[in-house]
Every structure is written in structure tokens, then in C-alpha cells.
Short mmCIF file of C-alpha atoms in Angstrom, two decimals:
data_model
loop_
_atom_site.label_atom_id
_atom_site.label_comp_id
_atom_site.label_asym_id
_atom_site.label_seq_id
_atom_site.Cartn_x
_atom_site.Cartn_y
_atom_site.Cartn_z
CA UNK A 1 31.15 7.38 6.18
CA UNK A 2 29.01 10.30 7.21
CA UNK A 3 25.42 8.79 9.36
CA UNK A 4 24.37 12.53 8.76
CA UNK A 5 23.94 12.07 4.82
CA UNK A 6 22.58 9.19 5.38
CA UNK A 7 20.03 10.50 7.30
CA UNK A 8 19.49 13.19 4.69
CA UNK A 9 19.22 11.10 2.13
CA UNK A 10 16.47 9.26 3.74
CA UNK A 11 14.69 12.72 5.08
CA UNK A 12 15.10 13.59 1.37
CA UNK A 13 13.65 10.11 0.08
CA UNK A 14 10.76 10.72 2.99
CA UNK A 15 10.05 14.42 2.04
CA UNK A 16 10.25 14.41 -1.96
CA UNK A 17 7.54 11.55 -1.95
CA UNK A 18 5.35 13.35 0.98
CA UNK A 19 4.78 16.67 -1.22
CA UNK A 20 4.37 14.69 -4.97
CA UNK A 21 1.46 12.26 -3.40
CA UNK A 22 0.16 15.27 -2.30
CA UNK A 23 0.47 16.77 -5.35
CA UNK A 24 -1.42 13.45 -6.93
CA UNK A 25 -4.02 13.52 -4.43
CA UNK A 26 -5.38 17.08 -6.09
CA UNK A 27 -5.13 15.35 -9.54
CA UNK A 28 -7.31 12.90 -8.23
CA UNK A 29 -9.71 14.88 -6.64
CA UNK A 30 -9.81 16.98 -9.89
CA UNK A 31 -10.49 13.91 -11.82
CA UNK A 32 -13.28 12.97 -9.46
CA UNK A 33 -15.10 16.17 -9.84
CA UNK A 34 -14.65 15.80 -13.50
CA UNK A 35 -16.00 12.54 -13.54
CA UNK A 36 -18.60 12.45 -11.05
CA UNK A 37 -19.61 15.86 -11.15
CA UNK A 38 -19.23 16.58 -15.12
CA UNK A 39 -19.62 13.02 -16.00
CA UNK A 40 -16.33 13.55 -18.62
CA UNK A 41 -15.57 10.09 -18.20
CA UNK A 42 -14.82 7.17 -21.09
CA UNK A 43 -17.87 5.37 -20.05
CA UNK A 44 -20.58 6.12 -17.58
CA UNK A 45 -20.08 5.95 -13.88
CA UNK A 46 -23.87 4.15 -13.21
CA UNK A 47 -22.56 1.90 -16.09
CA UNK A 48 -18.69 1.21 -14.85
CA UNK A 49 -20.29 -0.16 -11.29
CA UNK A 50 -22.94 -1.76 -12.43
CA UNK A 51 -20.27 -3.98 -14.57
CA UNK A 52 -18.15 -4.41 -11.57
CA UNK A 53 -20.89 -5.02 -9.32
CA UNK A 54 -22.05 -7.95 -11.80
CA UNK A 55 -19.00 -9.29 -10.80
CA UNK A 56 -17.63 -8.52 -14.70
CA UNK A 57 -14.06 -7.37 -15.81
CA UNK A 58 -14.17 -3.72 -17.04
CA UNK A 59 -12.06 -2.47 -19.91
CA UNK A 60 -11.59 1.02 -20.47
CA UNK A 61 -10.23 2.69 -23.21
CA UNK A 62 -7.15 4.94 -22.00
CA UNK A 63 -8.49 8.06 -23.22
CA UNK A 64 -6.61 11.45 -22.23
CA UNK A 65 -9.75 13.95 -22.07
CA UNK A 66 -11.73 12.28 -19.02
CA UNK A 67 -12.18 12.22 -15.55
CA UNK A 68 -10.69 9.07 -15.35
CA UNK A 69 -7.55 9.84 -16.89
CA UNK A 70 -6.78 12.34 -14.67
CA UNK A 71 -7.28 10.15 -11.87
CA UNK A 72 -4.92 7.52 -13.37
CA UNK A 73 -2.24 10.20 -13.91
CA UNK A 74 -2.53 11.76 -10.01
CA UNK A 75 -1.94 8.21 -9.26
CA UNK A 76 0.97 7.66 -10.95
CA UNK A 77 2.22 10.74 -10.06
CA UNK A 78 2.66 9.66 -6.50
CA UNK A 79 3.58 5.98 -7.52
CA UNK A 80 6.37 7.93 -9.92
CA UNK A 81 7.57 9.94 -6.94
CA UNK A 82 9.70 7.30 -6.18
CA UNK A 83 12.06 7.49 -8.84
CA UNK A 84 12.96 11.30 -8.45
CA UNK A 85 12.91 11.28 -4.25
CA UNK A 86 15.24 8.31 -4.90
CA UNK A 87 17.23 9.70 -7.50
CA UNK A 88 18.09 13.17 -5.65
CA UNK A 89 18.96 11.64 -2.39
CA UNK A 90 21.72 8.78 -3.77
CA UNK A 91 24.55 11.10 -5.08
CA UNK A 92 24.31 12.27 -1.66
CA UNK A 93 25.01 8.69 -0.29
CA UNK A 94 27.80 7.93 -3.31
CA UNK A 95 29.68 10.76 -1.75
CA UNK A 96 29.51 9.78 1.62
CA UNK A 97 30.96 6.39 0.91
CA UNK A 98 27.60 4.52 0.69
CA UNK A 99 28.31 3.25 -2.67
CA UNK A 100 26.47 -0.04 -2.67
CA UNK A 101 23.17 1.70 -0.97
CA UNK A 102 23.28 4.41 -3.34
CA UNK A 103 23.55 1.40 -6.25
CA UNK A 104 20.51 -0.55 -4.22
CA UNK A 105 18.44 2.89 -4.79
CA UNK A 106 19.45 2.95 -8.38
CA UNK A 107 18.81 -0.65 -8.77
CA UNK A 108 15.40 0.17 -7.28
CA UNK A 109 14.59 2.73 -10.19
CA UNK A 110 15.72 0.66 -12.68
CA UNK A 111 13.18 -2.23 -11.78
CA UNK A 112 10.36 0.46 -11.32
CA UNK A 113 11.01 1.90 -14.60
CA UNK A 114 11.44 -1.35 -15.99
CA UNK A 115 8.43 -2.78 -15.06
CA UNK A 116 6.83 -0.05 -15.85
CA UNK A 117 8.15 0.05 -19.59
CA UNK A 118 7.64 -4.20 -19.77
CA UNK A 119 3.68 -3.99 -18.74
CA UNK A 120 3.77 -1.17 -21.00
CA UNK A 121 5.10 -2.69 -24.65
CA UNK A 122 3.17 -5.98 -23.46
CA UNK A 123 -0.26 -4.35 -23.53
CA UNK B 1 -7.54 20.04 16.91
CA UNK B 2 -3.37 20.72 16.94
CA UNK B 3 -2.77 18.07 14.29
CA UNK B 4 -4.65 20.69 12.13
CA UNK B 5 -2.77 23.64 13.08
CA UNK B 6 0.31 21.94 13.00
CA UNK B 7 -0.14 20.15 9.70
CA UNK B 8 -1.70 22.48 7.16
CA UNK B 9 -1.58 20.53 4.19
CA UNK B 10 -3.80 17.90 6.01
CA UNK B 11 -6.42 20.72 6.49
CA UNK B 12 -6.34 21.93 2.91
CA UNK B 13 -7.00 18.07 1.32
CA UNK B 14 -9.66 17.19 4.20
CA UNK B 15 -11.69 20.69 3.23
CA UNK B 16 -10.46 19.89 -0.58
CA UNK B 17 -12.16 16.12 -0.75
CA UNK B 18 -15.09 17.89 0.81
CA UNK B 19 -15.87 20.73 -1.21
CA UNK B 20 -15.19 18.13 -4.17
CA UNK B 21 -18.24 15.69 -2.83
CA UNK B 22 -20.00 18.57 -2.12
CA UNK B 23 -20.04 20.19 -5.71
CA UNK B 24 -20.28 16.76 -7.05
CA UNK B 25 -23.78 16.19 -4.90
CA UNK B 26 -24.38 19.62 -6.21
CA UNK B 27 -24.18 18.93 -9.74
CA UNK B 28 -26.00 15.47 -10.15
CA UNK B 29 -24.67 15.01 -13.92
CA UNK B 30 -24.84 11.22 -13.15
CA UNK B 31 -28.39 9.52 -14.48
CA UNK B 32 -29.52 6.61 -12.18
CA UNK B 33 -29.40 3.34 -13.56
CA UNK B 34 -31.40 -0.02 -12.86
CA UNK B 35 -29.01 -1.18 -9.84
CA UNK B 36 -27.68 2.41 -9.06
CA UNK B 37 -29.52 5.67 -7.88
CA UNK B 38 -27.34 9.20 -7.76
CA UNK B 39 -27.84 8.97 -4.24
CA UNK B 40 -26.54 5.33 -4.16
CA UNK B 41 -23.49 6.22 -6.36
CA UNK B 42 -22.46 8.98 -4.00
CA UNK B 43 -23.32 7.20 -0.89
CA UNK B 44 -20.81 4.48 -2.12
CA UNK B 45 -18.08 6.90 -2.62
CA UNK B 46 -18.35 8.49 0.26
CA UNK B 47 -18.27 5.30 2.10
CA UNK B 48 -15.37 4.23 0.32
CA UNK B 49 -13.89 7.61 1.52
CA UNK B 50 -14.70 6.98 5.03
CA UNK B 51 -13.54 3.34 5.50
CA UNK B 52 -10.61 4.11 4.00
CA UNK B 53 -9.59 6.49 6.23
CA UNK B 54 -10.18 4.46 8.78
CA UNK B 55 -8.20 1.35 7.37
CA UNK B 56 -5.16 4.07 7.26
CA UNK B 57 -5.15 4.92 10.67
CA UNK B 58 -5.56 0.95 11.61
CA UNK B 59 -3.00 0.59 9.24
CA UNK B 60 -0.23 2.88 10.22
CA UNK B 61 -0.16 2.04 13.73
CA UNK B 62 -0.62 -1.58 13.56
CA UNK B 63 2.49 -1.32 11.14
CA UNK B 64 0.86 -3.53 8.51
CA UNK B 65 -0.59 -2.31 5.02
CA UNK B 66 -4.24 -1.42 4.58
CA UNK B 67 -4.35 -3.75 2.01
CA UNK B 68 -4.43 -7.17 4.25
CA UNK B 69 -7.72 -5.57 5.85
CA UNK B 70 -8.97 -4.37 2.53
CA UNK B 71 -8.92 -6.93 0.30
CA UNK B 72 -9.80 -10.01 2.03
CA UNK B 73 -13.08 -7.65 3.15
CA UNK B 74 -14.15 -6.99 -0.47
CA UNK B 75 -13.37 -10.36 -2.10
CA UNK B 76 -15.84 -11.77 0.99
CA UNK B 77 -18.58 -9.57 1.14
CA UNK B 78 -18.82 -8.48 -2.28
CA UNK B 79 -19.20 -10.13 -6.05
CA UNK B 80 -16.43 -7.36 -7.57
CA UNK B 81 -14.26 -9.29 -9.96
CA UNK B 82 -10.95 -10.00 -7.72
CA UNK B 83 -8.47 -8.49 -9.79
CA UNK B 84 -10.33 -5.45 -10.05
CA UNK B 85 -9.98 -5.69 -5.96
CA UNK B 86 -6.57 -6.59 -5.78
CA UNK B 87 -5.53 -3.60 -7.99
CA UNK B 88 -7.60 -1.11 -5.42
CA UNK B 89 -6.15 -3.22 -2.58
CA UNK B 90 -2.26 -2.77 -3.65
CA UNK B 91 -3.22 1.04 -3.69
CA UNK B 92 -4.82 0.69 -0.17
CA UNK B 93 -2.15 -0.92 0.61
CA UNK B 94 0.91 1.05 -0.57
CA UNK B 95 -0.68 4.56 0.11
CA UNK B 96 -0.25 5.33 3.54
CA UNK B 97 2.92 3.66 3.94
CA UNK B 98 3.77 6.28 1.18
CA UNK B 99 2.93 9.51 3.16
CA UNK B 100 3.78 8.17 6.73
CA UNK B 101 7.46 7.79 5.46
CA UNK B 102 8.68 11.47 5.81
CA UNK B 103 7.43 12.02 9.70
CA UNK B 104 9.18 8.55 10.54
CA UNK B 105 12.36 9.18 8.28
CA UNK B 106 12.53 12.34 10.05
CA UNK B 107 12.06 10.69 13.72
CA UNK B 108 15.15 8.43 12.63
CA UNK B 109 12.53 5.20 13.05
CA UNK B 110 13.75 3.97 9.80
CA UNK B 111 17.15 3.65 8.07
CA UNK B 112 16.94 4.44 4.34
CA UNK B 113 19.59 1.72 3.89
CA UNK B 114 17.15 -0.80 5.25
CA UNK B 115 14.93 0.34 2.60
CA UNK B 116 16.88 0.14 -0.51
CA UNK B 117 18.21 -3.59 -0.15
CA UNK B 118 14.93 -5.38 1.74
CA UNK B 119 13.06 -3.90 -1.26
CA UNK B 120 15.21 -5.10 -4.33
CA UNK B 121 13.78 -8.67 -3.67
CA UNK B 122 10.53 -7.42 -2.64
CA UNK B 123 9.98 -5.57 -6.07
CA UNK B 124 11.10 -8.70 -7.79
CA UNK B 125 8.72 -10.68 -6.07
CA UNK B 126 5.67 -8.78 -6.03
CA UNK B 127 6.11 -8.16 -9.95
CA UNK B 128 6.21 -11.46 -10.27
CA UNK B 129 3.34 -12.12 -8.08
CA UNK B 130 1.14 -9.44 -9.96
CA UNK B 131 2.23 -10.91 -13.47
CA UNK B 132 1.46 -13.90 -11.88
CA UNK B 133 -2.58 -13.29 -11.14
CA UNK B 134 -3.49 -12.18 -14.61
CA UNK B 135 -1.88 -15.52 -16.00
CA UNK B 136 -3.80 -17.31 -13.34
CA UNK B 137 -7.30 -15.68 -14.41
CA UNK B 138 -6.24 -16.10 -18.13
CA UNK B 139 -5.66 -20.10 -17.47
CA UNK B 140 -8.31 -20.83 -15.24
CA UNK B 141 -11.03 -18.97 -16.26
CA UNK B 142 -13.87 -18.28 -13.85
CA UNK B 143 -13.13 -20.48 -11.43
CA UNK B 144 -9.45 -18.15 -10.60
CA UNK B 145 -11.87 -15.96 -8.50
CA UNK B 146 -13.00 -19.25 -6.16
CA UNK B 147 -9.65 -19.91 -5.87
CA UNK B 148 -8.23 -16.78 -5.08
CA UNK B 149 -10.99 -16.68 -2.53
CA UNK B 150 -10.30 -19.86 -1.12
CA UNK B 151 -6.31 -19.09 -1.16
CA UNK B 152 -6.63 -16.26 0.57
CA UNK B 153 -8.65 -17.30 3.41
CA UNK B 154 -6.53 -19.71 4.08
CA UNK B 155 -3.65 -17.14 4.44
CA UNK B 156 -5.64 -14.78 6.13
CA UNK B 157 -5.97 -17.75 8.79
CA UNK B 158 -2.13 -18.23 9.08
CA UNK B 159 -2.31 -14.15 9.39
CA UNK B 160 -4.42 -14.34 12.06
CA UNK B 161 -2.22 -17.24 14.34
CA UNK B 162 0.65 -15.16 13.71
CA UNK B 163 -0.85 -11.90 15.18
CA UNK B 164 -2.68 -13.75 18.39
CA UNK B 165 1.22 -15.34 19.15
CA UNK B 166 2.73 -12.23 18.40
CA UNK B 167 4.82 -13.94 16.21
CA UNK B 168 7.71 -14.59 19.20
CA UNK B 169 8.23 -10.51 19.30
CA UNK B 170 11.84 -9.20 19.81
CA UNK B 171 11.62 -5.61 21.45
CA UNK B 172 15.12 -5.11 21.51
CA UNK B 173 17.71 -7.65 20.24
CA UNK B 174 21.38 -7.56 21.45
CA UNK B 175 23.38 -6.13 18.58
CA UNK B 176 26.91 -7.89 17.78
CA UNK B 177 29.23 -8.03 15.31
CA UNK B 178 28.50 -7.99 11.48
CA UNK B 179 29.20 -10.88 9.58
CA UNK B 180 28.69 -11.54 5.97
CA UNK B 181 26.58 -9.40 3.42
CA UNK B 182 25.55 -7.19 6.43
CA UNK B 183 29.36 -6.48 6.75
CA UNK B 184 29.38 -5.75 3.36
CA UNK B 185 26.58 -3.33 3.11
CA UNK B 186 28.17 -2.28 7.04
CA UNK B 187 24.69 -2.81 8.51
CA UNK B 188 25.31 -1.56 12.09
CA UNK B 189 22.32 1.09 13.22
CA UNK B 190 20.98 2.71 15.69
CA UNK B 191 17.69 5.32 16.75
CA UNK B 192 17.10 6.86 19.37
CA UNK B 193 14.11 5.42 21.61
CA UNK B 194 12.13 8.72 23.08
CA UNK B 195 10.15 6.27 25.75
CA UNK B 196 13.56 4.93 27.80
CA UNK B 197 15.20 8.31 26.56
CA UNK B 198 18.90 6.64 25.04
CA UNK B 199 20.25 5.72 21.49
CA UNK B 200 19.12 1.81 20.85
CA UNK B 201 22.25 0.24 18.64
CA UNK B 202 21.37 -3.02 16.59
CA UNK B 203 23.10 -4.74 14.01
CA UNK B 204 21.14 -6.46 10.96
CA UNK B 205 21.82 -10.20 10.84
CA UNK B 206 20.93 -13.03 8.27
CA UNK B 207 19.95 -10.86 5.34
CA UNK B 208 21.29 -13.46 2.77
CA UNK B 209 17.93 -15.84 4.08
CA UNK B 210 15.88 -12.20 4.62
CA UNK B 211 16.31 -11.50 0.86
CA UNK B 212 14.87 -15.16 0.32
CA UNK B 213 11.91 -14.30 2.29
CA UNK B 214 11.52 -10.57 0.94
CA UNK B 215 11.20 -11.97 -2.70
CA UNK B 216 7.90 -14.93 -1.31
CA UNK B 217 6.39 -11.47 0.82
CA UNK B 218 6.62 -9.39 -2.56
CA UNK B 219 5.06 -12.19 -4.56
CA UNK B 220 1.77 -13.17 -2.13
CA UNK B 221 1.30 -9.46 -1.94
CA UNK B 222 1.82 -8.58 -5.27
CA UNK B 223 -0.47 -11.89 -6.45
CA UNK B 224 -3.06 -11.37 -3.93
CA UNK B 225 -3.37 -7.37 -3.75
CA UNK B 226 -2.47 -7.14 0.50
CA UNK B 227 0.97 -5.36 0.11
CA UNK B 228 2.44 -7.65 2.33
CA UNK B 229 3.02 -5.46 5.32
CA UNK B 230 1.88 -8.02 7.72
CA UNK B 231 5.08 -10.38 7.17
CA UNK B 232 7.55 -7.70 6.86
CA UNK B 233 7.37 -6.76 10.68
CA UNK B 234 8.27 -10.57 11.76
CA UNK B 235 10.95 -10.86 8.95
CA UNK B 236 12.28 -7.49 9.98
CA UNK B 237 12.13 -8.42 13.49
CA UNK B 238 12.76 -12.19 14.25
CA UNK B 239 14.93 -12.80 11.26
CA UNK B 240 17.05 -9.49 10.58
CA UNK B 241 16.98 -8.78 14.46
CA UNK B 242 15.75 -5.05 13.45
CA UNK B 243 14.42 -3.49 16.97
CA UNK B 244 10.49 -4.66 17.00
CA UNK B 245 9.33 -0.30 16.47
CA UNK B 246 12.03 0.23 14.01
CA UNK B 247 10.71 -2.85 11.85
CA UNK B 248 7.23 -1.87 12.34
CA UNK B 249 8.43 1.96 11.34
CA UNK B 250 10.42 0.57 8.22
CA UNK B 251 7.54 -2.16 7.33
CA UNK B 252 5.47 1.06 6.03
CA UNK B 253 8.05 2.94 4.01
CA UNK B 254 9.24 -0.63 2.39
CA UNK B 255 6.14 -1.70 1.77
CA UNK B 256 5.30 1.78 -0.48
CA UNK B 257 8.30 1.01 -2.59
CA UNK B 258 8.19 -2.73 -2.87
CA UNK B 259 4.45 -2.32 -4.30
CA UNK B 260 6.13 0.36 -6.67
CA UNK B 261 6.31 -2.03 -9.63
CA UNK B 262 3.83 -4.63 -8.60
CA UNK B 263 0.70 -1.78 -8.86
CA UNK B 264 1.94 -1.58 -12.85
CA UNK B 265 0.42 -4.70 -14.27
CA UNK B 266 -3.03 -4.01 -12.68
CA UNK B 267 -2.54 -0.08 -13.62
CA UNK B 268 -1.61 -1.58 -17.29
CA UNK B 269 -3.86 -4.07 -17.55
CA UNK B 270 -7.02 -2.10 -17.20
CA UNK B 271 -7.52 -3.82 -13.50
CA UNK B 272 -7.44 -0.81 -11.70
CA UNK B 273 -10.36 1.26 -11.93
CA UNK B 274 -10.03 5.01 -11.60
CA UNK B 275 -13.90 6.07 -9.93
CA UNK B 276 -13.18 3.27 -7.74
CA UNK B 277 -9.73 3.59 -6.34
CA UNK B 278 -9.94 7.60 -6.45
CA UNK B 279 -12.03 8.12 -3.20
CA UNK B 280 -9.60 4.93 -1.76
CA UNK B 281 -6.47 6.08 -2.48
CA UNK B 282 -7.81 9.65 -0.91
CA UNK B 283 -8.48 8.05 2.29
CA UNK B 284 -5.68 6.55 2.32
CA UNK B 285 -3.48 9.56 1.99
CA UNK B 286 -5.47 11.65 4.89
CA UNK B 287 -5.83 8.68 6.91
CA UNK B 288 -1.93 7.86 7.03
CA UNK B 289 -0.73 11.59 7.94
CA UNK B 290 -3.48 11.21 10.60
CA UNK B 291 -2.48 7.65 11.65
CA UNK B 292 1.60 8.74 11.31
CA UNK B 293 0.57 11.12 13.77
CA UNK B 294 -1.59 9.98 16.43
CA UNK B 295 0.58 6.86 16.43
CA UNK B 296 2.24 7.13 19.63
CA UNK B 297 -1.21 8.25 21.97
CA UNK B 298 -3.13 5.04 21.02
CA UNK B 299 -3.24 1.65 22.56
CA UNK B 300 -2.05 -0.60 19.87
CA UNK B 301 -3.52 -3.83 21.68
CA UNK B 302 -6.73 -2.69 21.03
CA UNK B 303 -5.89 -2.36 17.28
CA UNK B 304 -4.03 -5.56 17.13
CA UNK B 305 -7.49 -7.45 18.61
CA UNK B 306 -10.09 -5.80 16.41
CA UNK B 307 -7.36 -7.09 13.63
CA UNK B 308 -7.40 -10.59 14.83
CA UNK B 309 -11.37 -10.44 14.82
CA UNK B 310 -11.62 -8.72 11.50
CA UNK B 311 -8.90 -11.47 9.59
CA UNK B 312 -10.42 -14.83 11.46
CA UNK B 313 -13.83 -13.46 10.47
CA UNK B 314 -12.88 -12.82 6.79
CA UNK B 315 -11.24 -15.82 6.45
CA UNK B 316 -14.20 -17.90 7.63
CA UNK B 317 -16.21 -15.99 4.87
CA UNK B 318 -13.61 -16.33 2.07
CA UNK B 319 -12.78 -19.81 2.47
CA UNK B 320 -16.81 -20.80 2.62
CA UNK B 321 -17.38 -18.71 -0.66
CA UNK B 322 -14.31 -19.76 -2.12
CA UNK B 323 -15.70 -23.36 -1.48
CA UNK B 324 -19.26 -22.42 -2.44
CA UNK B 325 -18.27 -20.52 -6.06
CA UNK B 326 -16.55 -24.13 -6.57
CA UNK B 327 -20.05 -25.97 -6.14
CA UNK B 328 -18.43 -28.02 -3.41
CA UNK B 329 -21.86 -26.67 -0.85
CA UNK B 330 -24.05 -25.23 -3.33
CA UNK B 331 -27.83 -24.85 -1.90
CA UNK B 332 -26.02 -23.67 1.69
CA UNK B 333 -26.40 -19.99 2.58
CA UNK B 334 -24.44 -18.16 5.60
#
């Protein structure tokens, strides 16, 4: 068993997710311009707090041309970034005789995704 | 300044975010309302920007998730409905431990094999945990936020004890031979330890009672919104005899993927509200590069006792408007 793969696995794992939040981070700030600066969002902003500042659930509709949407989807870009920094890095580790790690990172994917898919078809 | 030269892409989001609040104090699209002014609206995001930041760089080098020093602060001092502060809080709190993974990866710190089995049953758990809150506020109505409130002080307090004992700290445990499913998974490490300048070998031990424990972490952190950083550090340390900076190193990175599935209910569910997390989950990315890297020139007692003061002070506040929301001292005012 090879420590070096290992290692690159994890600088892999460490590096994929480093560049995609960063990635998610611009999608947010776009969305933030959009929102506060265009005021594209579902409802309005002055509205949205004053809701949550009542101490009241807020519901928004999941609407793809707003602010807030984008915002959402930078976010789960970098939540997402998981799976693929994950997924590159383990046939790495299968090869290098770390089959029950590289089954642990799968494992991990599957219950991300599957959560994911779950809350999903519930709502 | 070198932490700028040396890290680019931290230049190019700090001048980003402000060129973005800029144009959007620029632009005033946003009418006031009764309880909020343009000025007030911006002046709360920018705030939120700030403080964030800030909880990062507490965050990263106290080894512990922004989200125990978040959330518990919100829920106190604020009337925003809890899940809606839980949600923000699981971002605050898996965030940094997100982008302070690569620079510690690199360093060796943390063992990716750590990672992938101590956050199986921290996934399961803090699913469960997050499922868990919206049933809660679905049964018990109103009085879920009181609770919650009341809950969490309470934990906060047991927080607090644990960080002012140090929780029995293990700075280097003696590493012998594997036995059972750390054999299996051949759990036998080592980093190398730049401040005594040699290769510290350890061996992981009791992970059959650490997944136990992993799976009640992932569940208070995913019902509660903290992360749950705070409790990985003693598990990784006193139970799994991980060396005391390699479990606060791993603590981060296993804390950004044991959140992974809990954030999906609140993301689902409406909880999680973009305007608000945005300029949180900013700081949060900015702050933990910063905090990944300043980590080793800063005196982490000092951090660990303005955390003590920060959690026994929330707690105080929590548990008295937990108690107060429940009518049990109505009239009194603190």
C-alpha cells in the first residue's frame, strides 16, 4: 500500500473542493448584486427581513430568474464539490490497495446524494 | 501583507465582495420599509460580512466550527425564527472547515482515511438530526423555538466545562499495535510535527465506540445548526488517541463533509435563506483561508478564553429566554 496516493488522494480531495467553493463564492456574490443591487429577487429584500425579524418562517418560491437563486446554486455548488473531489481521488486509493477507504468515500457520496434526492421527492 | 501576495485568489474575492457592496450602495434599488431603511439593510449585511469573518478566523484556529459561536449568538440576542438560524449556522459552520482543508491536507495534518470513515456516522447522524428539527417545530408548534433555546443553552454550558478542563488533552499519545476494525481499515499514521522537527507515528484505537459517538455529534449538530466541531476534537483525541493538532486539523475537514447532507433539509425546506446566508457564507470562505493561514502565529489561549466567555455568556442568555418564551418568568427583563 502506497502512503504517497494516499496522500494524493487527500491533496486531491483538499484541492478539488478549495477551487469549486471558490467558484460558488462568485455565484454568490453575483446573486447578491442581483438581489440587492437590482432587486431581481422572488420577494423583496425590506420584506424577506422584516418577516424574519418578526420572528416568522419565510417561504420562498424556488424561482430560477432571481438573485436568490443564484445564491442558492453558488451554495450548492461548493456543498456539491464534495462528490466530484471525492469521486476523482478514490480510484486512486482502489489502486493502491485502499479498497475499504476508497468504498468509505463512495459510501460518503452515496449518502450525500441520497439525502439530497430524499429531501428532494419529500418536498 | 504576504498572505496577499502569496494567496491571490484571497485578494481577488476580498476586492470582489467589495466592489459588490460598493455597486450595491451605489445602486439603492431597495425601497425602505417600516422596520428597515436602505442604509439599515446594507449596514446589516455588511455586518454580517464582518462578523463572519471574524467567527472564521476564531474558528479555524480554535479547531471548532463557526457554527457553535454563531448560532447560540443569534438564537439569544435576536427574535429570527430558529430554524431559519440553524440553516445559516450549519453554513457558518461547515464553510471554513471547507476551504481550510486543502492547506492542511497539503501540510499532511490530516489523513484522508480519517475522514472518510469518522464521517459515514457523522452524515448519518446529522441527517437525522436535521430531519429531526423540522419534525420537532411541526409537533410542537411555537413553543419548539423556547425549547430549542432552552436545549441549547444547556449544551452550550456543558461546551463551556469542557473547554475550561481542556477536556483531559492528549498532545501526543503512545501509538501501539492495531487491534480490531482499526486493523481492518490498517489505521497506523503518522505527520510530521514542524515545532520538535520529527515524524509523530500514532495508531487509531477504539473506533468501533468512536463511530457510536460520531453518529450523537452528527445528530446535535445537525438538529441544532453548530456543526459539531467542538466534540470532534475530544472524540478524535481522548477516544481515537489521534495526536491533539492532527484531531484539531482533521475536526475542520470532517466537519465540512459530515454537514454535507445535514445542510439539505434546511436548503430543501425553504429554512435557509439566500440574502441572509450569502454575505455569511462569504465571510466564512475569506475568513477560513485567512484563519488556515495565520494559524500557527497566534496564541490559541487567548482564543480558547474569549470562547469560554462568549459560550457561558450565551448560555446564560439562551437558557433565561428559553425559560422566559415558556412564561415560566414572564414580567422579568435582563
Amino acid at each position: 500500500m502506497s502512503q504517497d496516493s494516499l496522500r494524493q488522494s487527500g491533496i486531491i480531495y483538499g484541492v478539488t473542493i478549495y477551487w469549486l467553493t471558490i467558484a460558488g463564492c462568485v455565484m454568490v456574490l453575483l446573486g447578491s448584486l442581483l438581489a440587492l443591487g437590482f432587486g431581481w429577487t422572488v420577494m423583496p429584500v425590506n420584506e424577506q427581513l422584516s418577516v424574519l425579524m418578526q420572528g416568522n418562517a419565510l417561504t420562498l418560491s424556488h424561482r430560477i430568474d432571481s438573485g436568490d437563486m443564484l445564491i442558492q446554486l453558488g451554495l450548492g455548488v461548493a456543498i456539491f464539490a464534495i462528490v466530484p473531489a471525492i469521486l476523482i481521488g478514490v480510484p486512486r486509493l482502489w489502486r493502491s490497495g485502499f479498497r475499504l477507504i476508497a468504498l468509505c468515500g463512495c459510501a460518503n457520496v452515496l449518502l450525500i446524494i441520497g439525502a439530497f434526492v430524499v429531501c428532494y421527492v419529500r418536498l | 501583507m504576504s498572505l496577499f501576495r502569496n494567496v491571490p485568489e484571497l485578494t481577488l474575492l476580498i476586492l470582489l465582495s467589495a466592489a459588490c457592496y460598493f455597486a450595491i450602495a451605489i445602486v439603492e434599488p431597495i425601497e425602505a420599509s417600516e422596520f428597515f431603511s436602505l442604509g439599515s439593510i446594507l449596514s446589516v449585511t455588511l455586518a454580517s460580512f464582518v462578523l463572519s469573518v471574524a467567527i472564521a478566523i476564531i474558528a479555524v484556529i480554535a479547531g471548532i466550527g463557526g457554527g457553535v459561536i454563531f448560532t447560540p449568538i443569534v438564537l439569544g440576542f435576536t427574535s429570527f425564527d430558529s430554524l431559519v438560524v440553524r440553516a445559516t449556522g450549519l453554513v457558518v459552520a461547515m464553510f471554513s472547515g471547507l476551504i481550510s482543508g486543502a492547506p492542511l491536507l497539503k501540510q499532511g495534518l490530516v489523513d484522508i482515511r480519517l475522514v472518510y470513515i469518522c464521517a459515514l456516522p457523522t452524515i448519518v447522524g446529522g441527517l437525522l438530526g436535521a430531519l429531526m428539527a423540522f419534525q420537532f417545530a411541526s409537533t410542537m408548534g411555537p413553543s419548539s423555538d423556547a425549547v430549542v433555546r432552552m436545549l441549547l443553552g444547556i449544551l452550550l454550558l456543558g461546551v463551556a466545562v469542557l473547554f475550561i478542563t481542556g477536556g483531559g488533552r492528549n498532545d501526543y499519545p503512545k501509538a501501539s499495535k492495531l487491534s480490531g476494525l482499526a486493523r481492518l481499515f490498517s489505521l497506523d499514521m503518522s505527520y510530521y510535527e514542524m515545532s520538535v522537527n520529527t515524524e509523530v507515528k500514532y495508531s487509531v484505537k477504539r473506533l468501533g465506540l468512536a463511530i457510536i459517538l460520531f453518529v450523537g455529534v452528527g445528530f446535535i449538530g445537525g438538529f441544532f445548526g453548530l456543526g459539531g466541531g467542538w466534540a470532534m476534537v475530544p472524540v478524535l483525541n481522548l477516544v481515537m488517541a489521534v495526536p491533539l493538532k492532527a484531531a484539531v486539523a482533521s475536526s475542520g475537514v470532517l466537519l465540512a463533509l459530515g454537514n454535507a447532507a445535514a445542510i439539505w433539509p434546511y436548503m430543501l425546506y425553504g429554512a435557509m435563506v439566500p440574502i441572509l446566508v450569502a454575505p455569511w457564507m462569504l465571510g466564512q470562505v475569506i475568513g477560513g483561508i485567512i484563519g488556515a493561514h495565520v494559524l500557527a502565529q497566534v496564541k490559541v489561549v487567548v482564543v480558547r478564553r474569549l470562547m469560554i466567555f462568549l459560550l457561558c455568556l450565551t448560555s446564560f442568555k439562551l437558557i433565561y429566554r428559553g425559560l422566559q418564551d415558556l412564561n415560566f418568568m414572564g414580567g422579568m427583563i435582563l
